[in-house]
Amino acid sequence: YRRCGDSGLRLSEISLGLWKNFGRTVPLSEVEGMIHTAFDCGITCFDLANNYGAPHNGSAEENMGRVMASSMKPHRHEMVISTKAGFDMWEGPYGRGGSRKYLLSSLDESLKRLGLEYVDIFYHHVYDPETPLEETAMALDSAVRQGKALYAGISNYSLEQTRRMTEILREMKTPFIVNQISYSMLNRWIEKDGLDVWAAENGVGLTVYSPLYQGLLTDKYLAGVPKDSRIGKGDTWLGPDIDSGLKAKLRRLSSLAEKRKEPLSQLALSWILRNSAVASVIIGASCKEQIVENCGCLKAADFSEEELLSIEKILEE
């Protein structure tokens, strides 16, 4: 477990994200099985958003609520459950953005679907240039002061946006602790932006989503694109990115992982966790076996300097 920024909250190094494969298109028994498997592996953090489960927005929260009611309720105090609002949720002018009206009404609906009195972290899901940051900050502060969230967070905010929001929320004495961002071996924007260094120096935790770059950093794509994969189905923004150069990188990374006696996915997750700014890495899953495999990274050996240099060389080519 790692402390989230300078807060007293510790997060499991691996979190389970319920973005894909936890909505109405998946049998509830499978959803429950994956949540149980994650918990049994030591995962205590479960990450949601109001629109997860698309095309049936809210269905991931509904299923999480059913699992909580049927089997996980006795473990509520051992769990960190988070949700978000910011992207499109319902039609009309009040179903997205960073307004006070949208964020607080969305949180109320999320709590109903989850069957909970509060979430541990409530995030603003994406920076909204049309809403003053002060208004968004006041909504997050209200969520905490009303007892509907224990901590406030933001997601997909750049360094400058994070810096500004941090100043506002700290002046309000809001327990703001985290920015949830995309980060992986193939997506290192936070390093170029300087967000990770700034966050570590200023007590803001980072939780990381898409650590396997939509599944590309796994062994399943080394021989091509399987038809039943997310990329094969077109259920991702990737596709054109997969050229001969990228395939060569993946093969070389896989060879390095093989020398460490681990799959490529574990190598990719361990590489992220080497960054001390990261409080937790959020994995997705379509089956229980993926969760178990990914959690294996927690038992991996530390990287040697030689291995880190080799990885850097591969990624830069």
Short mmCIF file of C-alpha atoms in Angstrom, two decimals:
data_model
loop_
_atom_site.label_atom_id
_atom_site.label_comp_id
_atom_site.label_asym_id
_atom_site.label_seq_id
_atom_site.Cartn_x
_atom_site.Cartn_y
_atom_site.Cartn_z
CA TYR A 1 0.00 0.00 0.00
CA ARG A 2 1.12 3.55 -0.73
CA ARG A 3 0.12 6.85 0.81
CA CYS A 4 -1.83 9.00 -1.61
CA GLY A 5 0.16 12.20 -1.71
CA ASP A 6 0.58 13.74 1.73
CA SER A 7 -2.78 12.42 2.94
CA GLY A 8 -3.30 9.72 5.54
CA LEU A 9 -5.07 7.51 2.98
CA ARG A 10 -3.15 4.49 1.75
CA LEU A 11 -4.15 2.89 -1.56
CA SER A 12 -3.45 -0.63 -2.72
CA GLU A 13 -0.68 -0.45 -5.33
CA ILE A 14 -3.07 -2.10 -7.79
CA SER A 15 -6.67 -0.87 -8.15
CA LEU A 16 -9.46 -2.45 -10.17
CA GLY A 17 -11.10 -0.16 -12.72
CA LEU A 18 -14.69 -0.92 -13.73
CA TRP A 19 -14.71 1.04 -16.99
CA LYS A 20 -15.09 -1.90 -19.37
CA ASN A 21 -16.64 -5.35 -18.81
CA PHE A 22 -18.58 -4.43 -15.66
CA GLY A 23 -21.83 -3.13 -17.14
CA ARG A 24 -25.03 -4.73 -18.37
CA THR A 25 -23.34 -6.60 -21.22
CA VAL A 26 -21.57 -8.89 -18.70
CA PRO A 27 -23.42 -11.37 -16.43
CA LEU A 28 -23.53 -10.17 -12.83
CA SER A 29 -21.95 -13.43 -11.68
CA GLU A 30 -18.84 -12.63 -13.75
CA VAL A 31 -18.70 -9.08 -12.43
CA GLU A 32 -18.97 -10.35 -8.86
CA GLY A 33 -16.32 -13.00 -9.50
CA MET A 34 -13.82 -10.43 -10.76
CA ILE A 35 -14.46 -8.13 -7.80
CA HIS A 36 -14.03 -11.03 -5.36
CA THR A 37 -10.83 -12.13 -7.09
CA ALA A 38 -9.41 -8.62 -6.91
CA PHE A 39 -10.20 -8.35 -3.20
CA ASP A 40 -8.70 -11.77 -2.52
CA CYS A 41 -5.51 -10.60 -4.29
CA GLY A 42 -5.22 -7.66 -1.90
CA ILE A 43 -6.85 -5.01 -4.08
CA THR A 44 -8.84 -2.70 -1.85
CA CYS A 45 -9.42 0.16 -4.33
CA PHE A 46 -12.27 0.04 -6.84
CA ASP A 47 -12.51 2.83 -9.39
CA LEU A 48 -15.73 3.86 -11.13
CA ALA A 49 -17.33 6.83 -12.90
CA ASN A 50 -20.92 7.82 -13.52
CA ASN A 51 -20.73 6.85 -17.23
CA TYR A 52 -18.88 3.54 -16.83
CA GLY A 53 -20.70 0.60 -18.37
CA ALA A 54 -21.43 2.43 -21.64
CA PRO A 55 -23.52 2.21 -23.76
CA HIS A 56 -25.65 1.91 -20.60
CA ASN A 57 -24.23 4.80 -18.59
CA GLY A 58 -24.31 4.07 -14.88
CA SER A 59 -24.57 0.30 -15.27
CA ALA A 60 -21.11 -0.36 -13.79
CA GLU A 61 -22.15 1.53 -10.65
CA GLU A 62 -25.42 -0.41 -10.59
CA ASN A 63 -23.56 -3.72 -10.73
CA MET A 64 -21.08 -2.60 -8.09
CA GLY A 65 -24.05 -1.68 -5.91
CA ARG A 66 -25.55 -5.14 -6.38
CA VAL A 67 -22.25 -6.80 -5.47
CA MET A 68 -21.89 -4.58 -2.41
CA ALA A 69 -25.41 -5.48 -1.26
CA SER A 70 -25.05 -9.22 -1.88
CA SER A 71 -21.54 -10.05 -0.69
CA MET A 72 -19.15 -7.15 -0.14
CA LYS A 73 -21.09 -5.04 2.35
CA PRO A 74 -19.30 -6.57 5.38
CA HIS A 75 -16.00 -5.41 3.84
CA ARG A 76 -17.00 -1.79 3.12
CA HIS A 77 -14.54 -0.39 5.65
CA GLU A 78 -11.73 -2.34 3.98
CA MET A 79 -12.49 -0.79 0.58
CA VAL A 80 -11.75 2.51 -1.14
CA ILE A 81 -14.54 3.13 -3.64
CA SER A 82 -14.23 6.10 -5.97
CA THR A 83 -16.41 7.60 -8.68
CA LYS A 84 -16.23 10.55 -11.07
CA ALA A 85 -18.32 13.00 -13.06
CA GLY A 86 -17.31 15.21 -15.95
CA PHE A 87 -17.84 13.43 -19.26
CA ASP A 88 -21.22 12.98 -21.00
CA MET A 89 -23.73 11.31 -18.68
CA TRP A 90 -27.21 12.39 -19.77
CA GLU A 91 -28.66 14.52 -22.56
CA GLY A 92 -29.21 18.24 -22.27
CA PRO A 93 -27.04 21.14 -21.07
CA TYR A 94 -26.54 19.82 -17.53
CA GLY A 95 -25.22 16.33 -18.26
CA ARG A 96 -21.51 17.03 -18.56
CA GLY A 97 -18.79 19.51 -17.56
CA GLY A 98 -17.62 20.95 -14.28
CA SER A 99 -20.60 22.96 -13.06
CA ARG A 100 -21.83 22.73 -9.49
CA LYS A 101 -25.25 21.62 -10.78
CA TYR A 102 -23.86 18.71 -12.78
CA LEU A 103 -21.26 17.46 -10.31
CA LEU A 104 -23.45 17.40 -7.21
CA SER A 105 -26.55 16.00 -8.92
CA SER A 106 -24.38 13.34 -10.58
CA LEU A 107 -22.84 12.34 -7.26
CA ASP A 108 -26.31 11.93 -5.74
CA GLU A 109 -27.28 9.62 -8.61
CA SER A 110 -24.03 7.66 -8.29
CA LEU A 111 -24.62 7.05 -4.59
CA LYS A 112 -28.12 5.75 -5.34
CA ARG A 113 -26.78 3.33 -7.94
CA LEU A 114 -23.98 2.19 -5.62
CA GLY A 115 -26.29 1.91 -2.62
CA LEU A 116 -23.75 3.80 -0.51
CA GLU A 117 -23.92 6.75 1.84
CA TYR A 118 -20.56 8.04 0.64
CA VAL A 119 -17.67 7.32 -1.72
CA ASP A 120 -14.10 7.54 -0.53
CA ILE A 121 -12.92 9.70 -3.44
CA PHE A 122 -15.04 11.86 -5.75
CA TYR A 123 -13.20 13.05 -8.86
CA HIS A 124 -13.92 15.72 -11.42
CA HIS A 125 -13.34 13.54 -14.46
CA VAL A 126 -11.94 16.04 -16.97
CA TYR A 127 -10.96 19.72 -16.98
CA ASP A 128 -13.78 21.94 -18.22
CA PRO A 129 -12.56 25.18 -19.84
CA GLU A 130 -16.11 26.60 -19.84
CA THR A 131 -16.52 26.46 -16.05
CA PRO A 132 -14.43 28.54 -13.62
CA LEU A 133 -12.11 26.32 -11.62
CA GLU A 134 -13.43 28.01 -8.48
CA GLU A 135 -16.94 26.70 -9.19
CA THR A 136 -15.72 23.14 -9.78
CA ALA A 137 -13.61 23.36 -6.63
CA MET A 138 -16.58 24.54 -4.58
CA ALA A 139 -18.63 21.60 -5.82
CA LEU A 140 -15.91 19.13 -4.78
CA ASP A 141 -15.62 20.88 -1.42
CA SER A 142 -19.40 20.69 -0.93
CA ALA A 143 -19.40 16.95 -1.69
CA VAL A 144 -16.94 16.41 1.15
CA ARG A 145 -18.60 18.77 3.63
CA GLN A 146 -21.98 17.13 2.95
CA GLY A 147 -20.48 13.76 3.88
CA LYS A 148 -20.99 12.30 0.41
CA ALA A 149 -17.25 11.90 -0.24
CA LEU A 150 -14.28 11.61 2.11
CA TYR A 151 -11.70 13.03 -0.30
CA ALA A 152 -11.74 15.13 -3.47
CA GLY A 153 -9.82 14.37 -6.64
CA ILE A 154 -9.38 15.48 -10.23
CA SER A 155 -8.67 13.50 -13.37
CA ASN A 156 -7.01 14.24 -16.71
CA TYR A 157 -5.70 17.60 -15.48
CA SER A 158 -2.37 18.89 -16.83
CA LEU A 159 0.39 20.22 -14.59
CA GLU A 160 -0.77 23.82 -14.82
CA GLN A 161 -4.43 22.89 -14.31
CA THR A 162 -3.48 20.71 -11.33
CA ARG A 163 -1.36 23.48 -9.83
CA ARG A 164 -4.23 25.97 -10.05
CA MET A 165 -6.82 23.57 -8.64
CA THR A 166 -4.50 22.58 -5.80
CA GLU A 167 -4.07 26.22 -4.77
CA ILE A 168 -7.84 26.80 -4.73
CA LEU A 169 -8.74 23.65 -2.81
CA ARG A 170 -5.98 24.04 -0.24
CA GLU A 171 -7.12 27.58 0.46
CA MET A 172 -10.59 26.13 1.07
CA LYS A 173 -9.08 23.47 3.41
CA THR A 174 -10.62 20.72 1.23
CA PRO A 175 -9.07 17.23 1.59
CA PHE A 176 -7.88 17.18 -2.03
CA ILE A 177 -5.40 14.36 -2.53
CA VAL A 178 -5.20 12.96 -6.07
CA ASN A 179 -5.11 13.42 -9.84
CA GLN A 180 -6.02 10.37 -11.95
CA ILE A 181 -4.15 10.35 -15.24
CA SER A 182 -3.18 8.10 -18.15
CA TYR A 183 0.40 6.82 -18.04
CA SER A 184 2.28 3.87 -19.48
CA MET A 185 5.51 2.89 -21.20
CA LEU A 186 3.93 4.07 -24.46
CA ASN A 187 2.27 7.17 -23.03
CA ARG A 188 4.69 9.26 -20.99
CA TRP A 189 3.08 12.68 -21.25
CA ILE A 190 3.19 13.30 -17.48
CA GLU A 191 7.00 13.09 -17.57
CA LYS A 192 7.23 15.62 -20.41
CA ASP A 193 4.67 17.86 -18.71
CA GLY A 194 6.48 17.59 -15.38
CA LEU A 195 3.28 16.59 -13.60
CA ASP A 196 4.75 13.57 -11.83
CA VAL A 197 7.72 15.48 -10.36
CA TRP A 198 5.51 18.39 -9.29
CA ALA A 199 2.93 16.08 -7.73
CA ALA A 200 5.57 14.23 -5.69
CA GLU A 201 7.05 17.52 -4.47
CA ASN A 202 3.67 19.02 -3.57
CA GLY A 203 1.90 16.14 -1.90
CA VAL A 204 -0.61 15.27 -4.61
CA GLY A 205 -0.99 11.56 -5.35
CA LEU A 206 -1.32 10.15 -8.85
CA THR A 207 -3.52 7.20 -9.76
CA VAL A 208 -2.82 5.78 -13.20
CA TYR A 209 -5.26 4.38 -15.75
CA SER A 210 -4.59 2.62 -19.07
CA PRO A 211 -1.23 1.32 -17.76
CA LEU A 212 -1.16 -1.39 -20.43
CA TYR A 213 -2.04 1.08 -23.21
CA GLN A 214 -5.44 -0.44 -23.97
CA GLY A 215 -3.98 -3.95 -23.65
CA LEU A 216 -1.21 -3.39 -26.16
CA LEU A 217 1.45 -3.97 -23.49
CA THR A 218 0.49 -7.60 -23.10
CA ASP A 219 1.67 -10.75 -24.84
CA LYS A 220 -1.60 -11.13 -26.75
CA TYR A 221 -0.58 -8.72 -29.54
CA LEU A 222 2.93 -10.02 -30.23
CA ALA A 223 1.77 -12.26 -33.08
CA GLY A 224 -0.79 -9.81 -34.46
CA VAL A 225 -4.20 -8.42 -33.49
CA PRO A 226 -6.64 -11.12 -32.28
CA LYS A 227 -10.16 -10.65 -33.64
CA ASP A 228 -11.69 -11.01 -30.15
CA SER A 229 -9.42 -8.36 -28.59
CA ARG A 230 -10.48 -4.77 -27.88
CA ILE A 231 -8.34 -3.54 -30.76
CA GLY A 232 -9.65 -6.30 -33.04
CA LYS A 233 -13.23 -5.29 -32.23
CA GLY A 234 -12.44 -1.59 -32.69
CA ASP A 235 -13.40 -0.94 -29.06
CA THR A 236 -10.46 1.41 -28.51
CA TRP A 237 -8.84 4.52 -29.90
CA LEU A 238 -5.83 2.46 -30.99
CA GLY A 239 -5.35 0.76 -34.32
CA PRO A 240 -3.35 2.96 -36.68
CA ASP A 241 -0.67 3.20 -33.97
CA ILE A 242 0.26 -0.46 -34.42
CA ASP A 243 2.97 -0.27 -37.07
CA SER A 244 6.06 -2.40 -37.63
CA GLY A 245 8.17 -0.16 -35.38
CA LEU A 246 5.78 -0.54 -32.46
CA LYS A 247 5.56 -4.29 -32.97
CA ALA A 248 9.36 -4.49 -32.82
CA LYS A 249 9.34 -2.53 -29.54
CA LEU A 250 6.78 -4.87 -28.05
CA ARG A 251 8.79 -7.94 -29.05
CA ARG A 252 11.95 -6.51 -27.47
CA LEU A 253 10.11 -5.57 -24.28
CA SER A 254 8.61 -9.05 -24.16
CA SER A 255 12.06 -10.60 -24.50
CA LEU A 256 13.29 -8.52 -21.59
CA ALA A 257 10.26 -9.58 -19.55
CA GLU A 258 10.95 -13.21 -20.42
CA LYS A 259 14.46 -12.87 -19.02
CA ARG A 260 12.86 -11.63 -15.79
CA LYS A 261 10.55 -14.68 -15.93
CA GLU A 262 7.39 -12.58 -16.13
CA PRO A 263 4.83 -11.67 -18.81
CA LEU A 264 5.01 -8.32 -20.60
CA SER A 265 2.00 -7.02 -18.65
CA GLN A 266 3.82 -7.45 -15.32
CA LEU A 267 6.90 -5.72 -16.69
CA ALA A 268 4.78 -2.76 -17.83
CA LEU A 269 3.00 -2.45 -14.47
CA SER A 270 6.23 -2.77 -12.46
CA TRP A 271 7.79 -0.06 -14.62
CA ILE A 272 4.99 2.36 -13.67
CA LEU A 273 5.23 1.50 -9.97
CA ARG A 274 8.91 2.42 -9.98
CA ASN A 275 7.72 6.05 -10.20
CA SER A 276 7.38 7.24 -6.60
CA ALA A 277 4.72 9.82 -7.59
CA VAL A 278 2.29 6.98 -8.38
CA ALA A 279 -0.01 5.94 -5.53
CA SER A 280 -1.90 3.21 -7.39
CA VAL A 281 -2.14 1.66 -10.85
CA ILE A 282 -5.66 0.95 -12.11
CA ILE A 283 -6.02 -2.24 -14.12
CA GLY A 284 -8.98 -3.32 -16.20
CA ALA A 285 -10.04 -6.91 -16.69
CA SER A 286 -12.30 -9.14 -18.73
CA CYS A 287 -11.73 -12.24 -16.58
CA LYS A 288 -10.43 -13.28 -13.18
CA GLU A 289 -7.23 -14.72 -14.62
CA GLN A 290 -6.12 -11.31 -15.91
CA ILE A 291 -6.45 -9.83 -12.43
CA VAL A 292 -4.34 -12.58 -10.87
CA GLU A 293 -1.68 -12.23 -13.58
CA ASN A 294 -1.47 -8.46 -13.23
CA CYS A 295 -1.19 -8.63 -9.45
CA GLY A 296 1.87 -10.81 -9.97
CA CYS A 297 3.82 -7.62 -10.65
CA LEU A 298 3.76 -6.93 -6.90
CA LYS A 299 6.08 -9.89 -6.39
CA ALA A 300 8.47 -8.94 -9.20
CA ALA A 301 12.10 -8.20 -8.53
CA ASP A 302 13.26 -4.59 -8.56
CA PHE A 303 14.70 -3.36 -11.84
CA SER A 304 18.46 -3.24 -12.15
CA GLU A 305 20.06 -0.13 -13.61
CA GLU A 306 20.97 -2.16 -16.67
CA GLU A 307 17.35 -3.22 -17.18
CA LEU A 308 16.06 0.33 -16.84
CA LEU A 309 18.62 1.56 -19.38
CA SER A 310 17.61 -1.24 -21.77
CA ILE A 311 13.93 -0.34 -21.43
CA GLU A 312 14.68 3.34 -22.01
CA LYS A 313 16.65 2.53 -25.14
CA ILE A 314 13.83 0.37 -26.49
CA LEU A 315 11.19 3.01 -25.83
CA GLU A 316 13.23 5.82 -27.40
CA GLU A 317 13.86 3.98 -30.69
#
